[in-house]
Amino acid sequence: MAYEINEQKKIGLGLIGFGIFFTFLGALLFFDRGLLALGNIFWLSGVAILLGWRSTWKLFTNRANYKGSVCFLLGLFFIFVRWPVVGIIFEIYSCVALFGGFWPSVKVFLYQIPVVGWIIQYPITLLDHLRRGSA
């Protein structure tokens, strides 16, 4: 199976989850610099463990991903020099630029999670109602 999860990938996903949690908590607590930095460390180590060290290095040093890599490093720099809002903006852009190609794989993975998969498969949104003409 292509999406098999071993223990190492579980640890990587857990670290990514902790990184997202601490980043969210840091943003919630008025952009606390320590929590944002801790979130970045957890997230980056989780990506490295999930993908592997060589794949992570290739991801960040690939010529097509230079914009995302530079923006991520600039985001880290701005967080460390106490401009966390600017740093978060750079890091959000870098995540979209670096991991834009992974969204189809993430979508397939989310479909396999019981409750989340059911919600994603049958979305009822305002746009669906507007397309039908019942506004």
PDB file of C-alpha atoms in Angstrom:
ATOM      1  CA  MET A   1       0.000   0.000   0.000  1.00  0.00           C
ATOM      2  CA  ALA A   2       1.384   3.406  -0.977  1.00  0.00           C
ATOM      3  CA  TYR A   3       0.179   5.236   2.132  1.00  0.00           C
ATOM      4  CA  GLU A   4       1.473   2.792   4.712  1.00  0.00           C
ATOM      5  CA  ILE A   5       2.366   4.439   8.015  1.00  0.00           C
ATOM      6  CA  ASN A   6       5.217   2.943  10.028  1.00  0.00           C
ATOM      7  CA  GLU A   7       6.406   4.062  13.467  1.00  0.00           C
ATOM      8  CA  GLN A   8       8.871   6.614  12.096  1.00  0.00           C
ATOM      9  CA  LYS A   9       6.171   8.307  10.018  1.00  0.00           C
ATOM     10  CA  LYS A  10       3.863   8.353  13.044  1.00  0.00           C
ATOM     11  CA  ILE A  11       6.550  10.183  15.018  1.00  0.00           C
ATOM     12  CA  GLY A  12       7.047  12.625  12.140  1.00  0.00           C
ATOM     13  CA  LEU A  13       3.308  13.290  11.909  1.00  0.00           C
ATOM     14  CA  GLY A  14       3.168  13.758  15.684  1.00  0.00           C
ATOM     15  CA  LEU A  15       5.982  16.308  15.592  1.00  0.00           C
ATOM     16  CA  ILE A  16       4.303  18.138  12.718  1.00  0.00           C
ATOM     17  CA  GLY A  17       1.085  18.174  14.748  1.00  0.00           C
ATOM     18  CA  PHE A  18       2.913  19.567  17.781  1.00  0.00           C
ATOM     19  CA  GLY A  19       4.561  22.162  15.550  1.00  0.00           C
ATOM     20  CA  ILE A  20       1.223  23.294  14.153  1.00  0.00           C
ATOM     21  CA  PHE A  21      -0.282  23.326  17.672  1.00  0.00           C
ATOM     22  CA  PHE A  22       2.535  25.431  19.145  1.00  0.00           C
ATOM     23  CA  THR A  23       2.484  27.790  16.174  1.00  0.00           C
ATOM     24  CA  PHE A  24      -1.275  28.212  16.533  1.00  0.00           C
ATOM     25  CA  LEU A  25      -0.922  28.714  20.290  1.00  0.00           C
ATOM     26  CA  GLY A  26       1.868  31.252  19.735  1.00  0.00           C
ATOM     27  CA  ALA A  27      -0.290  33.187  17.283  1.00  0.00           C
ATOM     28  CA  LEU A  28      -3.246  33.001  19.646  1.00  0.00           C
ATOM     29  CA  LEU A  29      -1.192  34.367  22.541  1.00  0.00           C
ATOM     30  CA  PHE A  30      -0.322  37.595  20.724  1.00  0.00           C
ATOM     31  CA  PHE A  31       2.463  36.104  18.602  1.00  0.00           C
ATOM     32  CA  ASP A  32       4.581  34.781  21.439  1.00  0.00           C
ATOM     33  CA  ARG A  33       8.072  34.434  20.029  1.00  0.00           C
ATOM     34  CA  GLY A  34       9.068  31.401  22.111  1.00  0.00           C
ATOM     35  CA  LEU A  35       6.034  29.347  21.159  1.00  0.00           C
ATOM     36  CA  LEU A  36       6.388  30.254  17.494  1.00  0.00           C
ATOM     37  CA  ALA A  37      10.063  29.245  17.499  1.00  0.00           C
ATOM     38  CA  LEU A  38       9.235  25.983  19.276  1.00  0.00           C
ATOM     39  CA  GLY A  39       6.496  25.313  16.742  1.00  0.00           C
ATOM     40  CA  ASN A  40       8.952  25.876  13.896  1.00  0.00           C
ATOM     41  CA  ILE A  41      11.487  23.497  15.414  1.00  0.00           C
ATOM     42  CA  PHE A  42       8.867  20.775  15.927  1.00  0.00           C
ATOM     43  CA  TRP A  43       7.431  21.281  12.434  1.00  0.00           C
ATOM     44  CA  LEU A  44      10.790  21.224  10.678  1.00  0.00           C
ATOM     45  CA  SER A  45      12.013  18.145  12.560  1.00  0.00           C
ATOM     46  CA  GLY A  46       8.694  16.406  11.878  1.00  0.00           C
ATOM     47  CA  VAL A  47       8.983  17.068   8.152  1.00  0.00           C
ATOM     48  CA  ALA A  48      12.555  15.781   8.212  1.00  0.00           C
ATOM     49  CA  ILE A  49      11.548  12.586  10.011  1.00  0.00           C
ATOM     50  CA  LEU A  50       8.443  12.050   7.883  1.00  0.00           C
ATOM     51  CA  LEU A  51      10.118  12.538   4.506  1.00  0.00           C
ATOM     52  CA  GLY A  52      13.624  11.449   5.463  1.00  0.00           C
ATOM     53  CA  TRP A  53      16.703  13.620   5.830  1.00  0.00           C
ATOM     54  CA  ARG A  54      17.830  13.383   2.200  1.00  0.00           C
ATOM     55  CA  SER A  55      14.366  14.041   0.791  1.00  0.00           C
ATOM     56  CA  THR A  56      13.965  17.029   3.079  1.00  0.00           C
ATOM     57  CA  TRP A  57      17.345  18.395   2.016  1.00  0.00           C
ATOM     58  CA  LYS A  58      16.432  17.890  -1.653  1.00  0.00           C
ATOM     59  CA  LEU A  59      13.069  19.562  -1.055  1.00  0.00           C
ATOM     60  CA  PHE A  60      14.617  22.695   0.409  1.00  0.00           C
ATOM     61  CA  THR A  61      17.602  22.881  -1.981  1.00  0.00           C
ATOM     62  CA  ASN A  62      15.754  22.109  -5.213  1.00  0.00           C
ATOM     63  CA  ARG A  63      16.082  24.972  -7.695  1.00  0.00           C
ATOM     64  CA  ALA A  64      12.297  25.107  -8.203  1.00  0.00           C
ATOM     65  CA  ASN A  65      11.748  25.499  -4.436  1.00  0.00           C
ATOM     66  CA  TYR A  66      14.240  28.296  -3.751  1.00  0.00           C
ATOM     67  CA  LYS A  67      11.512  30.902  -3.242  1.00  0.00           C
ATOM     68  CA  GLY A  68       9.793  28.759  -0.619  1.00  0.00           C
ATOM     69  CA  SER A  69      13.050  27.892   1.137  1.00  0.00           C
ATOM     70  CA  VAL A  70      14.206  31.500   1.290  1.00  0.00           C
ATOM     71  CA  CYS A  71      10.795  32.625   2.548  1.00  0.00           C
ATOM     72  CA  PHE A  72      10.850  29.954   5.275  1.00  0.00           C
ATOM     73  CA  LEU A  73      14.303  31.050   6.422  1.00  0.00           C
ATOM     74  CA  LEU A  74      13.246  34.698   6.309  1.00  0.00           C
ATOM     75  CA  GLY A  75      10.189  33.793   8.396  1.00  0.00           C
ATOM     76  CA  LEU A  76      12.404  32.123  10.991  1.00  0.00           C
ATOM     77  CA  PHE A  77      14.697  35.133  10.977  1.00  0.00           C
ATOM     78  CA  PHE A  78      11.822  37.585  11.486  1.00  0.00           C
ATOM     79  CA  ILE A  79      10.434  35.497  14.352  1.00  0.00           C
ATOM     80  CA  PHE A  80      13.826  35.493  16.059  1.00  0.00           C
ATOM     81  CA  VAL A  81      14.296  39.271  15.641  1.00  0.00           C
ATOM     82  CA  ARG A  82      10.866  39.895  17.214  1.00  0.00           C
ATOM     83  CA  TRP A  83       8.756  40.578  14.140  1.00  0.00           C
ATOM     84  CA  PRO A  84       6.512  37.530  14.476  1.00  0.00           C
ATOM     85  CA  VAL A  85       3.620  38.745  12.303  1.00  0.00           C
ATOM     86  CA  VAL A  86       5.914  39.285   9.315  1.00  0.00           C
ATOM     87  CA  GLY A  87       7.600  35.947  10.056  1.00  0.00           C
ATOM     88  CA  ILE A  88       4.301  34.063  10.074  1.00  0.00           C
ATOM     89  CA  ILE A  89       3.271  35.656   6.773  1.00  0.00           C
ATOM     90  CA  PHE A  90       6.548  34.550   5.180  1.00  0.00           C
ATOM     91  CA  GLU A  91       6.190  31.040   6.600  1.00  0.00           C
ATOM     92  CA  ILE A  92       2.616  30.639   5.368  1.00  0.00           C
ATOM     93  CA  TYR A  93       3.733  31.594   1.876  1.00  0.00           C
ATOM     94  CA  SER A  94       6.692  29.217   2.108  1.00  0.00           C
ATOM     95  CA  CYS A  95       4.453  26.298   3.093  1.00  0.00           C
ATOM     96  CA  VAL A  96       2.209  26.922   0.103  1.00  0.00           C
ATOM     97  CA  ALA A  97       5.224  27.292  -2.209  1.00  0.00           C
ATOM     98  CA  LEU A  98       7.118  24.260  -0.885  1.00  0.00           C
ATOM     99  CA  PHE A  99       4.268  21.821  -0.349  1.00  0.00           C
ATOM    100  CA  GLY A 100       1.863  22.818  -3.104  1.00  0.00           C
ATOM    101  CA  GLY A 101       2.547  19.557  -4.942  1.00  0.00           C
ATOM    102  CA  PHE A 102       1.644  17.450  -1.910  1.00  0.00           C
ATOM    103  CA  TRP A 103      -2.005  18.546  -1.685  1.00  0.00           C
ATOM    104  CA  PRO A 104      -3.369  15.648  -3.792  1.00  0.00           C
ATOM    105  CA  SER A 105      -1.585  13.143  -1.533  1.00  0.00           C
ATOM    106  CA  VAL A 106      -2.867  14.918   1.578  1.00  0.00           C
ATOM    107  CA  LYS A 107      -6.383  14.836   0.140  1.00  0.00           C
ATOM    108  CA  VAL A 108      -6.197  11.064  -0.422  1.00  0.00           C
ATOM    109  CA  PHE A 109      -4.864  10.603   3.121  1.00  0.00           C
ATOM    110  CA  LEU A 110      -7.659  12.738   4.606  1.00  0.00           C
ATOM    111  CA  TYR A 111     -10.280  10.699   2.722  1.00  0.00           C
ATOM    112  CA  GLN A 112      -9.096   7.617   4.636  1.00  0.00           C
ATOM    113  CA  ILE A 113      -9.702   9.165   8.087  1.00  0.00           C
ATOM    114  CA  PRO A 114     -13.212   8.053   9.144  1.00  0.00           C
ATOM    115  CA  VAL A 115     -15.014  11.248  10.211  1.00  0.00           C
ATOM    116  CA  VAL A 116     -12.878  13.719   8.274  1.00  0.00           C
ATOM    117  CA  GLY A 117     -13.160  11.668   5.089  1.00  0.00           C
ATOM    118  CA  TRP A 118     -16.960  11.636   5.266  1.00  0.00           C
ATOM    119  CA  ILE A 119     -17.078  15.408   5.761  1.00  0.00           C
ATOM    120  CA  ILE A 120     -14.694  16.065   2.870  1.00  0.00           C
ATOM    121  CA  GLN A 121     -16.459  13.684   0.474  1.00  0.00           C
ATOM    122  CA  TYR A 122     -19.866  15.293   0.931  1.00  0.00           C
ATOM    123  CA  PRO A 123     -19.286  19.004   1.410  1.00  0.00           C
ATOM    124  CA  ILE A 124     -22.336  21.206   1.669  1.00  0.00           C
ATOM    125  CA  THR A 125     -21.191  24.753   1.254  1.00  0.00           C
ATOM    126  CA  LEU A 126     -22.734  28.106   0.572  1.00  0.00           C
ATOM    127  CA  LEU A 127     -21.335  27.988  -2.962  1.00  0.00           C
ATOM    128  CA  ASP A 128     -23.289  24.802  -3.695  1.00  0.00           C
ATOM    129  CA  HIS A 129     -26.491  26.509  -2.583  1.00  0.00           C
ATOM    130  CA  LEU A 130     -25.698  29.576  -4.689  1.00  0.00           C
ATOM    131  CA  ARG A 131     -25.042  27.447  -7.772  1.00  0.00           C
ATOM    132  CA  ARG A 132     -28.436  25.777  -7.384  1.00  0.00           C
ATOM    133  CA  GLY A 133     -30.127  29.164  -7.259  1.00  0.00           C
ATOM    134  CA  SER A 134     -31.532  28.934  -3.722  1.00  0.00           C
ATOM    135  CA  ALA A 135     -29.961  32.023  -2.200  1.00  0.00           C
TER     136      ALA A 135
END
